[in-house]
Coordinates of C-alpha atoms and ligand atoms in Angstrom, one line a residue:
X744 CA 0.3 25.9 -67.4
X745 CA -3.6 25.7 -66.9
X746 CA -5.3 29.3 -67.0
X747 CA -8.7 28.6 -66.5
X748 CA -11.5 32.0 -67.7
X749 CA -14.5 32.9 -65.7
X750 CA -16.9 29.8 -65.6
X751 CA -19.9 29.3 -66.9
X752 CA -20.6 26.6 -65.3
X753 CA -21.0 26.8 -61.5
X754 CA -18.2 26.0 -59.5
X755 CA -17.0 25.1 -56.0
X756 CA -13.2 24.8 -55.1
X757 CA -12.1 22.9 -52.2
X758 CA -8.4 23.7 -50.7
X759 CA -7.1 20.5 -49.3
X760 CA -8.2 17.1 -49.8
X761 CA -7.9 15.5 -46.1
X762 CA -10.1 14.5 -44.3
X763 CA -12.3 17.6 -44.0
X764 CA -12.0 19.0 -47.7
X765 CA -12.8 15.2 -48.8
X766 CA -15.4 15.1 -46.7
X767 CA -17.6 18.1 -48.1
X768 CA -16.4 16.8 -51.9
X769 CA -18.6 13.4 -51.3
X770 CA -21.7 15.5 -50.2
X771 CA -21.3 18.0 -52.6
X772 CA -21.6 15.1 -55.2
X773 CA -24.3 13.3 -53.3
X774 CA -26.1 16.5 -52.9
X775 CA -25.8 18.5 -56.2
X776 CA -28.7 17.6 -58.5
X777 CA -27.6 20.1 -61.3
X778 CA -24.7 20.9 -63.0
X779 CA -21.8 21.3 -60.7
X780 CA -18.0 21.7 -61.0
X781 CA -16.1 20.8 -57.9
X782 CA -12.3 21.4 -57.9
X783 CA -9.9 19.6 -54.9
X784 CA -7.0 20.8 -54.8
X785 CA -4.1 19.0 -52.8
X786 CA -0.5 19.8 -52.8
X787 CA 0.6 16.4 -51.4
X788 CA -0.4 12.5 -51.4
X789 CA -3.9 11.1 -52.5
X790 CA -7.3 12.8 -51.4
X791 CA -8.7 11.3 -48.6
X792 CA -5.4 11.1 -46.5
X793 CA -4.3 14.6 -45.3
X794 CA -1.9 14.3 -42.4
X795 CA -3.2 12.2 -40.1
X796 CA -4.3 9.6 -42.7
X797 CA -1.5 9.2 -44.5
X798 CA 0.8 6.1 -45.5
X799 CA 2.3 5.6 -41.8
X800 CA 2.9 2.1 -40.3
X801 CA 0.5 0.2 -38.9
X802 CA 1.2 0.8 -35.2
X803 CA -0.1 4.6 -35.7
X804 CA -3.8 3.8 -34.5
X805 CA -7.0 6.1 -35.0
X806 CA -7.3 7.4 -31.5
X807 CA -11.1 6.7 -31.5
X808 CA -12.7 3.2 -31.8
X809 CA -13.5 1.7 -35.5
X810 CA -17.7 1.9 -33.6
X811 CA -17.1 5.9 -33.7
X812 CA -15.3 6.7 -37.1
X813 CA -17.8 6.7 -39.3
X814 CA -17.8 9.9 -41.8
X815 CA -21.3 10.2 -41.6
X816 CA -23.5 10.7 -38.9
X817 CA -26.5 9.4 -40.5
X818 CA -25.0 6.1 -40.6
X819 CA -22.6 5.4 -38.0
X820 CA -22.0 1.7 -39.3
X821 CA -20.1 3.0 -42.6
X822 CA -16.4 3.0 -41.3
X823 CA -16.9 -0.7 -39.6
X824 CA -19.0 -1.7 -42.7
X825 CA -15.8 -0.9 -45.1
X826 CA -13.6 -2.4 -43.0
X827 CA -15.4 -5.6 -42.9
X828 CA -15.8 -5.3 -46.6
X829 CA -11.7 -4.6 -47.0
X830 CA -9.8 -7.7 -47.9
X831 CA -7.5 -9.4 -46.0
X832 CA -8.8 -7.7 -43.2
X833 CA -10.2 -9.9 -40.3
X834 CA -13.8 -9.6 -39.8
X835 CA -14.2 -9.8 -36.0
X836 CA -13.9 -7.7 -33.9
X837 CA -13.4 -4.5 -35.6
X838 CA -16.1 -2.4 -34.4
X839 CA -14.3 -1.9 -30.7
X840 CA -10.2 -2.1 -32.2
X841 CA -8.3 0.8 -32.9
X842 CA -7.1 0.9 -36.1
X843 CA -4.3 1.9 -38.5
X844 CA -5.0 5.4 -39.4
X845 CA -3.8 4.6 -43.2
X846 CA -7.0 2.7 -43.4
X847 CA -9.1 5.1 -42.3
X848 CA -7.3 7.7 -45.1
X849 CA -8.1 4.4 -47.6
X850 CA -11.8 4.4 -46.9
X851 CA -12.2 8.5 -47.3
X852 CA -10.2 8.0 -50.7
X853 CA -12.9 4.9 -51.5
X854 CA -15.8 6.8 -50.6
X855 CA -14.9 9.6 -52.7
X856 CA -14.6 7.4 -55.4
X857 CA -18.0 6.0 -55.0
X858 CA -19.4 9.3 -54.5
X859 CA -17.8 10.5 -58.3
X860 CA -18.7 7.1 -59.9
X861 CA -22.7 7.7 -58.5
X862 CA -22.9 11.5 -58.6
X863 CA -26.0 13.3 -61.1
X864 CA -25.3 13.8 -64.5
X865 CA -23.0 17.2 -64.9
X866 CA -21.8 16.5 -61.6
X867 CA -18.2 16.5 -61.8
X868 CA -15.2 16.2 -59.6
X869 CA -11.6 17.4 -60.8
X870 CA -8.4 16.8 -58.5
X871 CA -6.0 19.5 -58.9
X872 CA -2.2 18.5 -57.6
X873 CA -0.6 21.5 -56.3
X874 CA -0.7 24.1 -53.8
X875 CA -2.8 27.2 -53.5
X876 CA -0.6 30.2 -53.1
X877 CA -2.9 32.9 -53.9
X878 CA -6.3 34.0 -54.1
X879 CA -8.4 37.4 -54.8
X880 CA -11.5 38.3 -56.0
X881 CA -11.8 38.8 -59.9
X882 CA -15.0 40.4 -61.0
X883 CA -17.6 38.0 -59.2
X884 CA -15.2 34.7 -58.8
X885 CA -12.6 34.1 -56.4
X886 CA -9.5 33.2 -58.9
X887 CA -7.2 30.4 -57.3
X888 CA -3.3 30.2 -58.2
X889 CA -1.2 27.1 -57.5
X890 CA 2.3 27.0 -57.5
X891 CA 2.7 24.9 -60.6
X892 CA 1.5 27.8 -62.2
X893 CA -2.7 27.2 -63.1
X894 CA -5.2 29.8 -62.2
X895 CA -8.7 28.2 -60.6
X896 CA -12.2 30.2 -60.7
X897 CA -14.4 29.6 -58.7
X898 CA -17.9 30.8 -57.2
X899 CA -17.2 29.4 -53.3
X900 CA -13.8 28.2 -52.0
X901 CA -13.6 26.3 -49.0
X902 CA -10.5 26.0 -47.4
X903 CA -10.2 22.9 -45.7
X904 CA -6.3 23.5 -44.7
X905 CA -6.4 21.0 -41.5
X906 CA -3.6 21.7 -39.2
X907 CA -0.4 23.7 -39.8
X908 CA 2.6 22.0 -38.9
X909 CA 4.6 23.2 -35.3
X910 CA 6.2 26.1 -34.8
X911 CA 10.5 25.8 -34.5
X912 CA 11.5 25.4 -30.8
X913 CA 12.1 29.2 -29.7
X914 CA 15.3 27.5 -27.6
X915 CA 17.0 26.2 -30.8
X916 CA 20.0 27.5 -32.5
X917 CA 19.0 29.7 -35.3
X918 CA 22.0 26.9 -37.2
X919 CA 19.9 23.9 -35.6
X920 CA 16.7 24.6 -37.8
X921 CA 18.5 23.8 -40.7
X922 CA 20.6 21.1 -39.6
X923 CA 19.3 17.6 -40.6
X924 CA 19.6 16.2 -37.0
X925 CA 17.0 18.7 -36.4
X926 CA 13.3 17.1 -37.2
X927 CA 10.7 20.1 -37.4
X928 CA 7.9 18.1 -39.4
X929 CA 7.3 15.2 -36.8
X930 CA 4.5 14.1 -38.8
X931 CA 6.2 13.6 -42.0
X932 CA 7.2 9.9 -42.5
X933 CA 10.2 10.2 -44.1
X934 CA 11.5 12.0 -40.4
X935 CA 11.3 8.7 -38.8
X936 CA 13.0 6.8 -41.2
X937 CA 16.1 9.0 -40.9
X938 CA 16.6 7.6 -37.0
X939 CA 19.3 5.2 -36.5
X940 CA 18.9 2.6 -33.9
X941 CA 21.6 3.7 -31.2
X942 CA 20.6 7.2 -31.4
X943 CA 19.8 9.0 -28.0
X944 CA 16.9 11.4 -28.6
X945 CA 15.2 14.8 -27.4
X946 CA 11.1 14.4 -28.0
X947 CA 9.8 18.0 -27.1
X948 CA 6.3 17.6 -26.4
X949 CA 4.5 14.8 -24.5
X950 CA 0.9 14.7 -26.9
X951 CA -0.2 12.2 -29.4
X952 CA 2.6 12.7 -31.7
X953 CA 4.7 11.9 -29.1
X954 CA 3.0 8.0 -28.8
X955 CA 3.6 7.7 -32.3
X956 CA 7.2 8.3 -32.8
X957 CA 7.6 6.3 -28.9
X958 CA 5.4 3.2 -30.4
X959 CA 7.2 3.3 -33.6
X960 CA 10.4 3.3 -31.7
X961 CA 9.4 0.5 -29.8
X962 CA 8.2 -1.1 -32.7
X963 CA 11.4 -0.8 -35.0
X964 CA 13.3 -2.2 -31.9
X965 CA 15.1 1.3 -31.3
X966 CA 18.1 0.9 -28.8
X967 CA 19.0 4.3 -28.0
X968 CA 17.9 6.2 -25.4
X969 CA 14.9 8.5 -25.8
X970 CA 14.4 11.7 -23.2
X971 CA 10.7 13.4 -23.7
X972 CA 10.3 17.1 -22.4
X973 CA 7.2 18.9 -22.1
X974 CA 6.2 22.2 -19.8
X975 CA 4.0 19.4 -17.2
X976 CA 5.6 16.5 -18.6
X977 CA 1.9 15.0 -18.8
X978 CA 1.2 11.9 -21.3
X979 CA -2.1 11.1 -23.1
X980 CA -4.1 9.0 -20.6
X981 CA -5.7 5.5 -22.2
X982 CA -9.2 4.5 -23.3
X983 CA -11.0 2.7 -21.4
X984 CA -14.5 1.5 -22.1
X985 CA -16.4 3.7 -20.3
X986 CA -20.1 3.8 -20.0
X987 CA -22.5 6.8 -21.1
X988 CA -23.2 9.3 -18.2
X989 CA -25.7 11.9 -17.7
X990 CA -24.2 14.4 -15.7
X991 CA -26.2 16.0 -12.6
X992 CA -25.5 19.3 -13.3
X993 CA -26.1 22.0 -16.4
X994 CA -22.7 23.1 -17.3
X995 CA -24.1 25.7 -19.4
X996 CA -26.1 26.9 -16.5
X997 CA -23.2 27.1 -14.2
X998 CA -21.6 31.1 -13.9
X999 CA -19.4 31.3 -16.8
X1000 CA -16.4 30.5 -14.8
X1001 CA -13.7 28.3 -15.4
X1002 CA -12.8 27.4 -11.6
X1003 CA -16.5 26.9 -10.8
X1004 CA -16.8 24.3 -13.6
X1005 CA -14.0 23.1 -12.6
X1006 CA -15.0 21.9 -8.9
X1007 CA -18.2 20.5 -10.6
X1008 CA -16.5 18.5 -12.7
X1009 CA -13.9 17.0 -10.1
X1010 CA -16.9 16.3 -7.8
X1011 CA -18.9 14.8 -10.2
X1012 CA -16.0 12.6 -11.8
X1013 CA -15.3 11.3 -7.9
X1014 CA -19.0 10.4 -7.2
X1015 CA -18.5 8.5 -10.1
X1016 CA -15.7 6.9 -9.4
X1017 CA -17.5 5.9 -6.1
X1018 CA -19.6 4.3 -7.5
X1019 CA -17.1 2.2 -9.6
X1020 CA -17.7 4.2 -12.8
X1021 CA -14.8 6.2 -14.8
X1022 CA -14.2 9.8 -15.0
X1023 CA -13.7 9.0 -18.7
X1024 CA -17.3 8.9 -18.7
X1025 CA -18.1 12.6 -16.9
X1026 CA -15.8 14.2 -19.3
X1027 CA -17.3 12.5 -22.8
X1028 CA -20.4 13.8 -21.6
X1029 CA -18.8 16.9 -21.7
X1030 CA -18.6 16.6 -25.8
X1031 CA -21.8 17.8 -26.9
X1032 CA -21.9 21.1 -24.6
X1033 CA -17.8 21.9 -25.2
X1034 CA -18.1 24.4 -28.3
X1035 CA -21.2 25.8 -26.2
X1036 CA -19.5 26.2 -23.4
X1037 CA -16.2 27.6 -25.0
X1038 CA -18.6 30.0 -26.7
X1039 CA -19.7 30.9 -23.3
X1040 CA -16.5 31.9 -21.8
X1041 CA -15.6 35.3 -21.8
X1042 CA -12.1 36.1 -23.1
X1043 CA -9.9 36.7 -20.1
X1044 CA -11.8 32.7 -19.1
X1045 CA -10.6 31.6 -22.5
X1046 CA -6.8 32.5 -21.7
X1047 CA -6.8 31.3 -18.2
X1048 CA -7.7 28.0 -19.8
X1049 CA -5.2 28.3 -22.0
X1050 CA -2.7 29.1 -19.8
X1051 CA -3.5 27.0 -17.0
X1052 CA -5.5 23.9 -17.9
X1053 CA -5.3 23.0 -21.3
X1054 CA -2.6 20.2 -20.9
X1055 CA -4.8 18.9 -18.3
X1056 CA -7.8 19.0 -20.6
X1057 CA -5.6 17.9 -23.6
X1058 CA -4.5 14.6 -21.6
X1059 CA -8.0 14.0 -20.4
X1060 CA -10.2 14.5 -23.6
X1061 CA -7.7 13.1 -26.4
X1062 CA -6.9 9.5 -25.4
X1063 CA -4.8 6.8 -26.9
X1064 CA -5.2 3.4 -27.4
X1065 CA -4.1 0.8 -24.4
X1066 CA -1.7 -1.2 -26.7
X1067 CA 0.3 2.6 -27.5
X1068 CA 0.9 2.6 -23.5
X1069 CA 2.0 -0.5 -23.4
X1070 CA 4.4 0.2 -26.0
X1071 CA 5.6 3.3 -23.3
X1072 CA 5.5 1.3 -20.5
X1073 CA 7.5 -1.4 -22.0
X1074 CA 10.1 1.9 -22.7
X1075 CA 10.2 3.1 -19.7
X1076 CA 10.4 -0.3 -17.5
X1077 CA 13.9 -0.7 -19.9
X1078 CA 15.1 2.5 -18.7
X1079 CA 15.0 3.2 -22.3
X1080 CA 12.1 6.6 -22.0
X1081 CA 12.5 9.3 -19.5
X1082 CA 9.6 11.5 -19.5
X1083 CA 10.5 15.0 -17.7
X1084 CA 8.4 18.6 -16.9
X1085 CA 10.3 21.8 -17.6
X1086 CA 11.1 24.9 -20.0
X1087 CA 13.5 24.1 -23.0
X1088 CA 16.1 26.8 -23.0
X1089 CA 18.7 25.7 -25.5
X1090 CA 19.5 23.8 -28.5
X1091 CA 23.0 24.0 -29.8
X1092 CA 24.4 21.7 -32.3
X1093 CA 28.2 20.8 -31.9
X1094 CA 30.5 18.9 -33.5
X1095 CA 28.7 15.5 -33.4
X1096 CA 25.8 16.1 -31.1
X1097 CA 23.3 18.9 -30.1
X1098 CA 23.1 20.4 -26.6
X1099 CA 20.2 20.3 -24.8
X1100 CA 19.4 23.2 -22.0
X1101 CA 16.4 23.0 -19.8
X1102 CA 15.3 24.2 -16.7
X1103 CA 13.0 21.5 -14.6
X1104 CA 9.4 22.5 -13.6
X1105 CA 8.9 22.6 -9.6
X1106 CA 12.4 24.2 -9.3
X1107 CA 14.3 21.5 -9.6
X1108 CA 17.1 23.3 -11.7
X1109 CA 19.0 22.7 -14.8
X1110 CA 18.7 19.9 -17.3
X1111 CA 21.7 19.5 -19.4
X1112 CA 22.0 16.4 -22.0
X1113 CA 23.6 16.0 -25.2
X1114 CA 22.0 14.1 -27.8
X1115 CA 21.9 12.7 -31.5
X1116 CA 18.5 14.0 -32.6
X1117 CA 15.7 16.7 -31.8
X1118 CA 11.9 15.7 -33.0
X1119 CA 9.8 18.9 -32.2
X1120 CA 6.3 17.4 -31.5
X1121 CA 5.0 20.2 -29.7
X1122 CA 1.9 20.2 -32.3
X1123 CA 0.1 22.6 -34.7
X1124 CA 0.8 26.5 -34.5
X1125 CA -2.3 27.9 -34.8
X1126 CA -1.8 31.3 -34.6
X1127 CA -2.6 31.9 -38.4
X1128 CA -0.6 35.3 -38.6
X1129 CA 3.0 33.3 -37.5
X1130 CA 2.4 30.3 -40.0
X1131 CA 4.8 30.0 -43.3
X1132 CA 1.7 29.6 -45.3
X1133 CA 2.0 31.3 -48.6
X1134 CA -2.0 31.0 -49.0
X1135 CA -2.7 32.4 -45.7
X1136 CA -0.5 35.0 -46.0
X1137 CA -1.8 36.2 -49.4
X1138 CA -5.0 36.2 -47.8
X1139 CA -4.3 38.3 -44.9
X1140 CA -2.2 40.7 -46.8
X1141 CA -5.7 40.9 -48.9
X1142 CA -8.0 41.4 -45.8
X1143 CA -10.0 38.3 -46.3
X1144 CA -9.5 36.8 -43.4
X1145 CA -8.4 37.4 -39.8
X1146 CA -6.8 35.3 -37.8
X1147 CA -8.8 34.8 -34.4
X1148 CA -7.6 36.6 -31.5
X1149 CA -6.7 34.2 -29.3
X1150 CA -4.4 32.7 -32.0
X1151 CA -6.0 29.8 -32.4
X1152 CA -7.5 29.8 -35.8
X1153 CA -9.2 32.2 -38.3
X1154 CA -12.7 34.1 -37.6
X1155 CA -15.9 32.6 -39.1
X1156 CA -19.4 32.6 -38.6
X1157 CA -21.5 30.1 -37.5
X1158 CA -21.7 29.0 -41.2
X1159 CA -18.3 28.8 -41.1
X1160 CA -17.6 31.7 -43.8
X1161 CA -14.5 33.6 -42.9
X1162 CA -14.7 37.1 -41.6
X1163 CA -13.1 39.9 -43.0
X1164 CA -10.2 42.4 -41.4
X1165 CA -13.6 44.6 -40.9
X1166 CA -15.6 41.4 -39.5
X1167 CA -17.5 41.0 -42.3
X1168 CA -18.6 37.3 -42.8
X1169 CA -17.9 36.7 -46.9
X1170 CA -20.5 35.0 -48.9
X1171 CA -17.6 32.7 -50.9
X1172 CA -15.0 32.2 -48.8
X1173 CA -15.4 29.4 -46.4
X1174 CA -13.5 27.1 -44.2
X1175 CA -14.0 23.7 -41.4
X1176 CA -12.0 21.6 -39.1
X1177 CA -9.0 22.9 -37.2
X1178 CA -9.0 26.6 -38.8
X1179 CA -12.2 27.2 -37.0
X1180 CA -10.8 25.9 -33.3
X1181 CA -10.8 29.6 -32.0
X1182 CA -14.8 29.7 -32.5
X1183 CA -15.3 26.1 -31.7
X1184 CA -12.5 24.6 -30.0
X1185 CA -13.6 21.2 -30.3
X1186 CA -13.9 21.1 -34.1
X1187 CA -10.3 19.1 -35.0
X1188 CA -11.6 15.5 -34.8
X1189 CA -13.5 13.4 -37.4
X1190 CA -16.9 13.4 -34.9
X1191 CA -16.8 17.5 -35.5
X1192 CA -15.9 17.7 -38.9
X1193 CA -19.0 14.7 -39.7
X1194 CA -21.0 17.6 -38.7
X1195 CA -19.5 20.6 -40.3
X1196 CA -19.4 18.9 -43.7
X1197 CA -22.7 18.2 -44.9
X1198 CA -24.1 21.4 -43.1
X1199 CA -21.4 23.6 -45.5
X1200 CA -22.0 21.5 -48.5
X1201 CA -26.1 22.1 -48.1
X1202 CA -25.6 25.9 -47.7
X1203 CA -22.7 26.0 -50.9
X1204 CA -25.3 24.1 -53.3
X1205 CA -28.2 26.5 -51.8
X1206 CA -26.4 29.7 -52.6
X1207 CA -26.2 28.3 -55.9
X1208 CA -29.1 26.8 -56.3
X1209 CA -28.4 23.2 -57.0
X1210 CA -29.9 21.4 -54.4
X1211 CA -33.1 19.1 -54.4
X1212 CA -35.2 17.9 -51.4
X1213 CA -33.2 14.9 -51.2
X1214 CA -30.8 13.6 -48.3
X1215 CA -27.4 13.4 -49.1
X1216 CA -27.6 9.3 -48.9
Ligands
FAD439 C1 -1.4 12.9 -36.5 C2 -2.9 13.1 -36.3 C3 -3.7 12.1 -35.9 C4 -5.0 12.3 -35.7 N1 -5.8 11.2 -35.4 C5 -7.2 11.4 -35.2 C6 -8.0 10.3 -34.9 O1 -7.6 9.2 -34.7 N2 -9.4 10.5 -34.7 C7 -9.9 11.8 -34.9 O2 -11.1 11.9 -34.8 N3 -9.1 12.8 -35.3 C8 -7.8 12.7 -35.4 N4 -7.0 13.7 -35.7 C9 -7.6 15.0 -35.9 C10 -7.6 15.5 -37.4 O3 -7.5 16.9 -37.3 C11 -8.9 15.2 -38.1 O4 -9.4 13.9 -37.9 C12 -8.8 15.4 -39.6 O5 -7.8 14.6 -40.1 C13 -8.6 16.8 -40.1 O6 -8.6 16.7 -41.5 P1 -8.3 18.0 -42.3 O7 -8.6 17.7 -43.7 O8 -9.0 19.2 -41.7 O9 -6.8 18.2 -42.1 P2 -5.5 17.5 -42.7 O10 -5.6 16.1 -42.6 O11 -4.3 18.3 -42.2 O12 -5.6 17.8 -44.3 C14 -5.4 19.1 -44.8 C15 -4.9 19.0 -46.2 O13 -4.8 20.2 -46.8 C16 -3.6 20.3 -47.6 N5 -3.2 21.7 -47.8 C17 -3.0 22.6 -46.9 N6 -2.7 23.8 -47.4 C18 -2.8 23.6 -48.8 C19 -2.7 24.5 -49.9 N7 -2.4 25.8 -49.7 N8 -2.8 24.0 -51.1 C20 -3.2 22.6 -51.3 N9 -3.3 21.8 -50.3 C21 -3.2 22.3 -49.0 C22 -2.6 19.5 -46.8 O14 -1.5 19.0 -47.6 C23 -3.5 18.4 -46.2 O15 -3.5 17.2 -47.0 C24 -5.6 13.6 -35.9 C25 -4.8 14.6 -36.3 C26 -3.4 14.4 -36.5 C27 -2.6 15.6 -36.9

């Protein structure tokens, strides 16, 4: 057991060593010009991975071409640079190909490395394995404990705790949850590995997740049949290459409601259209004014959305690659993959099989099916005050934080320190990425978090003073 005292030295501890807590490690280390202690702490797999990095086979693709991936938006060559520089990696072709997302976890982990081997003298990076459960003020340090028993101090924590897994299916017996045929942690690889070819499934949810367990299906020559239920029963739409647009409106300008921007945006996607262009294009133009406009919204705008048109804007804005659809249209041509819309009433396990219960959207009445295996890809729970987080919990149950009302993440300022039960934004507690989508909501992918990083790591090393005049590169 590692109890660590007060340091002397000054130091920064980073909770969670994906993508995002990675991310502000290398600029610390590029940034820092005086001595500096930076502590990443990770409670599973190497840093650089996190969840969606992660050892995963090959046919789970980045979502975004190898051209936009780069961690850095000063140099938006890095990602296809490394790859061309991997071996046995083909050189053409990469910058427009989607990739394996393990690669992109290998060339954080690389980058990191680089950024330790070249960082200033009294720089220094430690990787803690284990995971936070607790942490309070102690005199003027935050002190960290991990469940393997250490205590961390630390000047500035940044929790970079990416996205909490799904919540259980409220239609599923409370004996189902703990039932093996039952597959809670859709991301987790070893959930896949437990299907058997002739299995019939149940896939609640119709998002990304939901491509990669159908491609890896269709991959691993699954033969059983596979049933995917979601509330519209609405699938990720492809990427096309579509070219940059200038839209002819100010959708900050409009009236700061939803239905007005709405009929803008469907008008402006069919002039486009027209004039044999893409609506792919009108809503990537979209991208740069989204946390602006989300920002803009007043609350009872923000539910509606929520309500009403976020699997529309979900399928829209977060696209999969062409060869992942194939993959589903090769499924569902077989009469392998039916894909319906309704409300998932009940789960029961019996003897050999579990019982499915749903009612079909449009009034089209019950749904009843029995079948081998449930995978719950509805995606992250966000509301931070329902999560089985032992961290978060500590934290709440010590006012630090406060989970944003909307339940979609935790309160921060624009800095992204987290806000207090009193709304008070605290000067060493700090947090990026997902936990911040309430604020933001577009602040989940890699071309957000580019942004956040460096931006957190400058205003760290100037509240301790450590930082010189140079760039991070
Ligand atoms: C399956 C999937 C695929 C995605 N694909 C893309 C894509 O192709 N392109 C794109 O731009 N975005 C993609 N995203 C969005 C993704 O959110 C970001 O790109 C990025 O991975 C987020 O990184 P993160 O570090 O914030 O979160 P994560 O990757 O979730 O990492 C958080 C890390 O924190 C650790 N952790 C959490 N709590 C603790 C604790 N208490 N103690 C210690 N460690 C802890 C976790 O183990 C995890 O490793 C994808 C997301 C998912 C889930």
């Amino acid at each position: 057991m590692e109890t660590a005292g007060i340091n002397a030295k000054p130091t920064i501890a980073i909770v969670g060593a994906g993508f995002s807590g990675s991310l502000v490690a290398i600029h610390l280390l590029r940034m820092a010009r005086a001595s500096l202690r930076i502590l990443l702490i990770e409670r599973e797999g190497a840093p650089g991975h996190g969840i969606a990095y992660r050892k995963q086979p090959d046919c789970h693709l980045l979502n975004v071409r190898a051209s936009a991936m780069s961690a850095f938006v000063d140099d938006p060559d890095d990602f296809v640079c490394w790859l061309k520089h991997t071996p046995n990696h083909s050189r053409s072709m990469v910058a427009d190909q989607f990739m394996p997302r393990r690669l992109y976890g290998d060339y954080i982990q690389n980058t990191l490395q680089d950024a330790i081997a070249a960082a200033s003298p009294g720089v220094s990076l430690e990787i803690h394995q284990g995971e936070a459960i607790d942490l309070k003020l102690e005199a003027d340090q935050l002190k960290l404990k991990l469940d393997n028993g250490a205590c961390l101090h630390a000047n500035h924590v940044v929790l970079a705790l990416g996205n909490p897994g799904p919540a259980d299916l409220p239609a599923a017996d409370a004996k189902l949850l703990s039932d093996p045929r039952y597959c809670g942690r859709a991301w987790s690889p070893s959930t896949s590995d437990a299907v058997r070819p002739q299995e019939n499934l149940l896939l609640v949810g119709s998002g990304l997740t939901t491509l990669d367990w159908l491609v890896g299906l269709h991959d691993r020559g699954h033969q059983g049949r596979i049933h995917v239920l979601s509330r519209r029963g609405l699938l990720p739409n492809e990427h096309r290459a579509a070219p940059p647009h200038a839209l002819s409106f100010d959708p900050i300008a409009l009236p700061a409601h939803l239905r007005t921007l709405l009929r803008r945006l469907r008008a402006e996607a069919a002039a486009v259209q027209q004039q044999h262009g893409d609506w792919r294009s009108v809503i990537d133009a979209l991208r740069p004014v989204t946390q602006a406009l989300w920002q803009g919204l007043p609350r009872v705008e923000k539910q509606r959305f929520l309500r009403h048109l976020r699997p529309l804007w979900e399928v829209h804005r977060h696209r999969a690659a062409p060869s992942v659809l194939r993959a589903v249209h090769t499924l569902r041509a077989r009469g392998q993959l039916q894909l319906l819309a309704g409300r998932l009433q009940a789960l029961t396990p019996q003897h050999n099989v579990i019982a499915v219960l749903a009612r079909l959207r449009g009034n089209r009445g019950e749904w009843r099916i029995k079948v081998d295996r449930v995978i719950n890809c509805t995606g992250p729970e966000c509301d931070y005050r329902r999560l089985n987080h032992p961290l978060i919990a500590a934290l709440l149950a010590h006012h630090l934080i406060c989970a944003d009302e909307l339940g979609l993440g935790l309160n921060t300022d624009a800095e992204g320190a987290l806000l207090d039960a009193q709304g008070r934004a605290s000067s060493q507690l700090f947090t990026l990425g997902p936990p911040r989508k309430g604020q933001l909501w577009e602040t989940t992918a890699v071309a957000e978090i580019r942004q956040q990083a460096p931006r957190l790591a400058r205003h760290l090393l100037d509240r301790l003073g450590l930082r010189s005049g140079a760039p991070s590169r």
